[in-house]
XYZ file of C-alpha atoms in Angstrom:
404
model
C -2.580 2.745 57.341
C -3.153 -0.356 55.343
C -0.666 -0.108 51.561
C -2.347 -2.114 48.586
C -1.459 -4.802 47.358
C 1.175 -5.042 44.753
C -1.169 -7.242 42.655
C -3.686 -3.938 42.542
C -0.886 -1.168 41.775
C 0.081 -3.797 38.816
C -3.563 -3.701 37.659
C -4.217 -0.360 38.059
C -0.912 0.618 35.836
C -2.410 -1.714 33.289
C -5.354 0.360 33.267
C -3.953 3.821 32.903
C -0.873 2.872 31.140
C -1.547 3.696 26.895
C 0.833 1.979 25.679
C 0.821 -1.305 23.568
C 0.419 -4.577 25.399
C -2.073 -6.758 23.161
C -1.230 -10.371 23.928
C -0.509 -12.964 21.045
C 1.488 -13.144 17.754
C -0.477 -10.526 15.478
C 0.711 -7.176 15.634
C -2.084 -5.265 15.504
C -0.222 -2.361 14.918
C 0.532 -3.410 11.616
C -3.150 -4.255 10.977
C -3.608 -0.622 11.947
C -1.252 0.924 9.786
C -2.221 -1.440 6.614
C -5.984 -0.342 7.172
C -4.855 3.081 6.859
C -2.707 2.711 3.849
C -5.422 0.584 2.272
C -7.975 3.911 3.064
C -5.374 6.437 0.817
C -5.848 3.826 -1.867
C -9.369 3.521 -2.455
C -9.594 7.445 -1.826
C -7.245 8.097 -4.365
C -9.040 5.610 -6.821
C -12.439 7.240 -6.323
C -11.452 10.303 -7.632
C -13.932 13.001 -5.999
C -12.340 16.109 -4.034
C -13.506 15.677 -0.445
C -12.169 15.870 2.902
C -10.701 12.539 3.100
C -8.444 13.974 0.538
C -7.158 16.818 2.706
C -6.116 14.127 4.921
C -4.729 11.532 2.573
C -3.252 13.386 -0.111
C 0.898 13.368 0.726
C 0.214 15.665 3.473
C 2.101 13.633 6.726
C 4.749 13.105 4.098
C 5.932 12.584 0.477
C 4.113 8.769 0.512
C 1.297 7.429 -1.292
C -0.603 4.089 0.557
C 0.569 2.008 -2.584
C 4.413 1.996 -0.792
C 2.899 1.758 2.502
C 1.121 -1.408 1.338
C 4.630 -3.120 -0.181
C 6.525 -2.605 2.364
C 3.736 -3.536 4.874
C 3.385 -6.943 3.371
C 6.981 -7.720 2.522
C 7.004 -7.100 6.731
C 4.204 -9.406 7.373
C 6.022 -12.017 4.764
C 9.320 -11.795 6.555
C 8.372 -11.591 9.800
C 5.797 -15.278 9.380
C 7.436 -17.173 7.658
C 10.862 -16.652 9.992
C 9.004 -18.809 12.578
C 7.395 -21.163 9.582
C 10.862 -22.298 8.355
C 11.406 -23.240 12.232
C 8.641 -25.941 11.478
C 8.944 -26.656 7.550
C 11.219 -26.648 4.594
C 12.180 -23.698 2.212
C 10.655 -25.267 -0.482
C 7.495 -25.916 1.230
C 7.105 -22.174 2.187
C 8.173 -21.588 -2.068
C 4.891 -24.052 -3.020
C 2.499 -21.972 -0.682
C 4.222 -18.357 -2.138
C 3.819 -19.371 -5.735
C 0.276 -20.710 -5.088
C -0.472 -17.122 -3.135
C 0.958 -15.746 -6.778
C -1.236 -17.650 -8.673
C -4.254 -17.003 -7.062
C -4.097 -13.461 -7.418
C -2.720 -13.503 -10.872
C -6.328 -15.584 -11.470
C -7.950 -13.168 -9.366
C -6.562 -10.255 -12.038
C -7.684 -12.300 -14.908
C -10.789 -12.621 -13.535
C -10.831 -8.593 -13.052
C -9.910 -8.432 -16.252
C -12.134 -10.558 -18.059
C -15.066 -9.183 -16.127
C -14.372 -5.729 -16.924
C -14.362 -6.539 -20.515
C -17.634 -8.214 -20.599
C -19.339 -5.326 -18.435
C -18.105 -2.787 -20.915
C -20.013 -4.776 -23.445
C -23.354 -3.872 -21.724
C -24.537 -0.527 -23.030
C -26.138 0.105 -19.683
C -23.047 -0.090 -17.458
C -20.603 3.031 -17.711
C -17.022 1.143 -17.345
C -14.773 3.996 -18.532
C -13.305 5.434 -14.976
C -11.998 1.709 -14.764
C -10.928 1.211 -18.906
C -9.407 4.417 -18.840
C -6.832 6.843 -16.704
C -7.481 10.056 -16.986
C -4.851 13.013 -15.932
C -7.255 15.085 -14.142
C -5.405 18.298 -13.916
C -5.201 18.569 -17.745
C -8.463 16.098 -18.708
C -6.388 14.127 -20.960
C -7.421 9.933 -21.013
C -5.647 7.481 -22.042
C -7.610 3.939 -22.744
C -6.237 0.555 -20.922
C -8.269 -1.811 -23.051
C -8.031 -1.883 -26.733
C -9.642 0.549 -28.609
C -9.662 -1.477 -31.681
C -10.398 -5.271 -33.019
C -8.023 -7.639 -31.754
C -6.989 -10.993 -33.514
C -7.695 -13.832 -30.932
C -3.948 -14.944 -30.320
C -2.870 -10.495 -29.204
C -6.214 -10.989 -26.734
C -4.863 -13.857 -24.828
C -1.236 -12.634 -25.189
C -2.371 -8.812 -23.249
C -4.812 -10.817 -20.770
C -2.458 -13.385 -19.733
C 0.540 -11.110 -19.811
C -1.355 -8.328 -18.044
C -0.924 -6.032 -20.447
C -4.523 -4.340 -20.055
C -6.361 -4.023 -16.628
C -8.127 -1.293 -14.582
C -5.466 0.911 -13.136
C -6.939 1.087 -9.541
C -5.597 -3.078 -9.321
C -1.994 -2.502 -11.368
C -0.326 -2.777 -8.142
C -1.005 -6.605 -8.144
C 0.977 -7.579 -10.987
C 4.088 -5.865 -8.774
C 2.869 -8.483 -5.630
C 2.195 -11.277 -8.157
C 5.964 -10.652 -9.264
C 7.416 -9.993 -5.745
C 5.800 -13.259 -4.510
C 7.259 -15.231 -6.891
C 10.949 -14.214 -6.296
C 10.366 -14.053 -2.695
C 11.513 -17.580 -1.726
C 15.394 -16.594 -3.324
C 15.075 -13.370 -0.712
C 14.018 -15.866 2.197
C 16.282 -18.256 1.246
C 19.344 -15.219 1.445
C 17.636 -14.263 5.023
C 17.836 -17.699 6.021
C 21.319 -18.199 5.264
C 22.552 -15.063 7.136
C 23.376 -12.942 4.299
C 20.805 -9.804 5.015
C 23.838 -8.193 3.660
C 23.926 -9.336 0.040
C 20.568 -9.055 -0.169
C 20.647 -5.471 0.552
C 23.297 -4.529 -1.790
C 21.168 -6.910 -4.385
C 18.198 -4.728 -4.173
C 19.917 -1.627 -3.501
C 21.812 -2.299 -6.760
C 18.916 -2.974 -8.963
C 17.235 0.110 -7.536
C 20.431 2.425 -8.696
C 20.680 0.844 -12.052
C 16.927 1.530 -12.683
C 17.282 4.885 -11.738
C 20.231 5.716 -14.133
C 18.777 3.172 -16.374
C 14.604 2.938 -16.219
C 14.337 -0.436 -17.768
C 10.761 -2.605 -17.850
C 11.843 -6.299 -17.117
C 8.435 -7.618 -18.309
C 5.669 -6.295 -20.580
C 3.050 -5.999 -17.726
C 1.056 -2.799 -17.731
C 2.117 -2.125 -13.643
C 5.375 -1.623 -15.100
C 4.326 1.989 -15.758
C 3.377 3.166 -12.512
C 5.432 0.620 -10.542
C 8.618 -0.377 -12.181
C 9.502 -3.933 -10.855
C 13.518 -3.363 -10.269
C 12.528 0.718 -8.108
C 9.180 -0.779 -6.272
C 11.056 -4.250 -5.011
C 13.718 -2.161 -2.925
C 11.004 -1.062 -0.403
C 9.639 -4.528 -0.555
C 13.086 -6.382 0.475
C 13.439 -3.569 3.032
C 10.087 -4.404 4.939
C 10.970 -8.047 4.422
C 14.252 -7.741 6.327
C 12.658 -5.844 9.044
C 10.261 -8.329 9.453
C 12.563 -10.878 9.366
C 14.213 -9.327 12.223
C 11.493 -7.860 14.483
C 12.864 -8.686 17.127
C 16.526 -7.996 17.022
C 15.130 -4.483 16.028
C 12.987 -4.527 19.025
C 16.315 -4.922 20.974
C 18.359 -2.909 18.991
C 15.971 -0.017 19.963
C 16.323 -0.174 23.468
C 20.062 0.308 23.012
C 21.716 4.330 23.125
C 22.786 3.778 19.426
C 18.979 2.449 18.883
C 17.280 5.363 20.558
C 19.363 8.003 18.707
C 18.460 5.806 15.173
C 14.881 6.752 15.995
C 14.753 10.292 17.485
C 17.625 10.907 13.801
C 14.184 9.005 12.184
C 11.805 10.922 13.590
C 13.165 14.238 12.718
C 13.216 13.378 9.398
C 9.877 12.170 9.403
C 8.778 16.179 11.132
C 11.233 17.498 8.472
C 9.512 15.520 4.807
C 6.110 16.763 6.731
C 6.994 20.397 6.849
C 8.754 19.870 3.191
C 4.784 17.896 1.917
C 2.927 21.062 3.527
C 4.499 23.121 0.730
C 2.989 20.597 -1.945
C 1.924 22.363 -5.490
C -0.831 19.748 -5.627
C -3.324 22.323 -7.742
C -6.263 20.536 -6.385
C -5.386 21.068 -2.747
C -6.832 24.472 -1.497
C -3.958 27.084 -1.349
C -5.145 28.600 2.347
C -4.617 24.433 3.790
C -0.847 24.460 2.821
C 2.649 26.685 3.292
C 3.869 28.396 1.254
C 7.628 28.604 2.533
C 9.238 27.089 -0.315
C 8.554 28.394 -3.664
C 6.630 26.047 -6.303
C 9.767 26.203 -8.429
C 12.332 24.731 -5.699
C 9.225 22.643 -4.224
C 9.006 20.649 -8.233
C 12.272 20.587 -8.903
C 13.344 18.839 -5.363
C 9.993 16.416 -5.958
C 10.344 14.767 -9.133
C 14.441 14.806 -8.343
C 14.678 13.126 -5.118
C 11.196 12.040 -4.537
C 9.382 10.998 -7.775
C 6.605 8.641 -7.001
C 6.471 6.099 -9.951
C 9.862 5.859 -9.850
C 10.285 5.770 -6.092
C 13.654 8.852 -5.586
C 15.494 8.138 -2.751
C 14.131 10.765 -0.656
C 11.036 9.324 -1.324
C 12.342 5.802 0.127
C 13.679 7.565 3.150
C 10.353 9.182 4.177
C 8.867 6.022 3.502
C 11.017 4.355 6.181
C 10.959 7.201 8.622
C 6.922 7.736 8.792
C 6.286 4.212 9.229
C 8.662 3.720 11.613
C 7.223 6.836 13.738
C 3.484 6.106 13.423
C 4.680 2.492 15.049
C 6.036 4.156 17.694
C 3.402 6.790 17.978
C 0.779 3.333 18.331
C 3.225 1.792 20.429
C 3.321 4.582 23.166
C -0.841 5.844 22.364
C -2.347 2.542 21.189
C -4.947 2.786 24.051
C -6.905 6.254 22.190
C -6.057 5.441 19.152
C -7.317 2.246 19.538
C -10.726 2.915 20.524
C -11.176 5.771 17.962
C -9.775 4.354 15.182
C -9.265 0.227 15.749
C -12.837 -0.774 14.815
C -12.607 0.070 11.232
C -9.237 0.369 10.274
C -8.031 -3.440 11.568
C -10.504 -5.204 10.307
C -9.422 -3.430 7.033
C -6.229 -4.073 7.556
C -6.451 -7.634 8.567
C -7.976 -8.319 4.913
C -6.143 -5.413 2.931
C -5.842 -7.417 -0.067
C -9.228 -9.257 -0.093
C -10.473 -5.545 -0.049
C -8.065 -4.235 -2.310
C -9.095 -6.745 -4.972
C -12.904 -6.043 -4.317
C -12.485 -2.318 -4.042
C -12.672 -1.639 -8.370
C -16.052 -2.908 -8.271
C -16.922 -0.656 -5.581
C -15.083 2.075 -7.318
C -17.091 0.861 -10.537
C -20.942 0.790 -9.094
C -19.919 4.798 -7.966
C -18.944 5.979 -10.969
C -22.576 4.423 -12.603
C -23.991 7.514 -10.395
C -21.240 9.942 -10.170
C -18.738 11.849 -12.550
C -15.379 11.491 -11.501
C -12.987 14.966 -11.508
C -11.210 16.838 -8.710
C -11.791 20.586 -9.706
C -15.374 20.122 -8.637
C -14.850 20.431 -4.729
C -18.880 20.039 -3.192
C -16.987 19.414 0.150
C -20.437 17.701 1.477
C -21.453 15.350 -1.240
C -18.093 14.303 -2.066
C -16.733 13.486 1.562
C -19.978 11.668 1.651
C -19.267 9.599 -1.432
C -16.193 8.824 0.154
C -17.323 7.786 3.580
C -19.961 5.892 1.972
C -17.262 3.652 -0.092
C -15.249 3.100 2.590
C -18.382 2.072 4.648
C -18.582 -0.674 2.334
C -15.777 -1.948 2.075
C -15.591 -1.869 5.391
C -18.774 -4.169 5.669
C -17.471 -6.589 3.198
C -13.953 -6.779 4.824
C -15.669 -7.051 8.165
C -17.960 -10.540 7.024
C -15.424 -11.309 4.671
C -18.253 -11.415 2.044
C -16.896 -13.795 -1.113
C -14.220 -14.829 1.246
C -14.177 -18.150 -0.167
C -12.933 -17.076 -3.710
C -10.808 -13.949 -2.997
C -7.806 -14.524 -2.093
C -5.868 -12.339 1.134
């Protein structure tokens, strides 16, 4: 009996075989993963109660998409421009960070600036973007000023981004992180991951004993520049050494680092399905751990805005096991999911920037508020944003202009 050639067994293992084995530099993993964090943004900004909700709402873990997307692109940032300083000179790879930073400041002036005129047009609704609203007690607070201004305090709160739609606040943190990015490269360049660490771990601990604003920006409020940049320098370091990590893994000591990372992945999971978010339906969650110990161990040890430890950890650990869960499965999930979330992820920030306008034109036809759950229309509100935005990302519509 004839055996087949060892050429066909390869080629027939390629076929079956799941597992991740796209050829090139880009990680589409990462694409993957940034599409998906970039998805529990906008939902979260369009604030209707739908399915997408269920889904997106701290239920794989105690994580929001906005630490997803830092840590995300301090990873891409490391990981790049390791192999650019190869070819060029620090300062070089400074010029093009600082002119990344001042694009997207423009960009957020722009935002700005816009907003303010369209709120002068009696026809055009612009409050779900001038205002944030607590929607479990009703209670708004106004962004923009309320009041005349003398020309000298408007140019001082535009330029120092002191006013802005919440749903983009997260750019002044990336505006800021870019520009002190080349001091973190230039600390990973020299060998001294170490003192970088215990830099950023440091600042982290004194702003949590300490919460102290650095700069007047409005982000400051929901994502204090000395807790947020922790996360960032993390994914930077990791990307800085992919591959060591790569090897690392494949070591005893690795494997048990990731099974030990895993579990507490399963573990924050179980701890999230006990959640006291009022707008989630009571009969989708446990109810193992009372409300009382559930609050008390959230806003202790894993306080969004200000980023608690535990917080950081589950951070780390999901990301970490949805890459290997993509790594092992990336055939399925792949073919189900690839089509829309890479190209989203592949132009998170182009979207990201274009995604208040979107978020604007809804609320023109619907009123925002999560007690209201009509399942139906709501899911399809959000599917229909999301289709959008997938659209523009996809033809990278006003490309040209906005930055990613």
């Amino acid at each position: 009996m004839s055996q087949p050639a060892p050429h066909a067994i390869a080629e027939k293992r390629e076929k079956t075989t799941w597992q991740y084995a796209v050829a090139g530099s880009r990680d589409l993993r990462i694409d993957m993963m940034r599409g998906v964090a970039l998805v529990m943004m906008v939902v979260a900004h369009t604030e209707v109660m739908s399915i997408f909700n269920i889904f997106t709402w701290e239920r794989f873990g105690l994580t929001s998409g906005a630490e997803g997307f830092v840590i995300l692109s301090g990873f891409m940032l490391g990981m790049l421009n390791r192999t650019r300083l190869q070819k060029a000179v620090l300062l070089t790879i400074s010029w093009a960070l600082w002119r990344r930073a001042w694009k997207i400041y423009l960009v957020n002036i722009i935002i700005i600036l816009s907003i303010l005129l369209l709120s002068h047009l009696y026809f055009i609704n612009t409050f779900e973007v001038t205002h944030f609203t607590d929607r479990f007690t009703g209670t708004s607070w106004s962004l923009f000023p309320t009041s005349p201004q003398i020309r000298d305090t408007w140019f001082n709160i535009i330029l120092y981004l002191q006013i802005g739609p919440h749903q983009t606040q997260i750019l002044g943190l990336y505006i800021c992180l870019l520009l002190i990015s080349p001091l973190f490269l230039w600390l990973l360049r020299k060998g001294r991951v170490f003192w970088l660490l215990l830099l950023s771990l440091t600042l982290y601990c004194f702003w949590q004993i300490h919460p102290l604003r650095i700069t007047e920006s409005e982000f400051e409020f929901a994502f204090p520049l000395l807790a947020w940049q922790l996360i960032y320098v993390l994914g930077m370091c990791c990307g800085w050494y992919k591959e060591e990590l790569f090897s690392l893994a494949q070591t005893p000591g690795g494997k048990c680092l990731l099974v030990l990372l895993v579990a507490i992945a399963v573990a924050l999971a179980f701890i999230a399905q006990n959640h006291t978010n009022p707008f989630i339906p009571p009969g989708l969650m446990l109810h193992v751990i009372t409300p009382e110990d559930f609050n008390a161990f959230y806003h202790t040890w894993a306080a969004k805005n200000g980023l608690g430890p535990v917080r950081v950890l589950n951070d780390i650990s999901l990301l970490v096991t949805v890459y290997l869960i993509l790594t092992r499965y990336w055939t399925p999930f792949y073919r189900a999911f690839g089509w829309f979330f890479i190209p989203l992820g592949q132009r998170s920030l182009y979207t990201f920037t274009v995604h208040v306008f979107v978020v604007l034109a809804v609320s023109q036809f619907v009123t925002f508020g999560l007690w209201r759950q009509a399942w139906f229309t709501n899911t399809l509100i959000h599917a229909s944003v999301l289709g959008v935005l997938w659209l523009l990302a996809k033809y990278h519509v006003g490309g040209r202009w906005i930055p990613n």
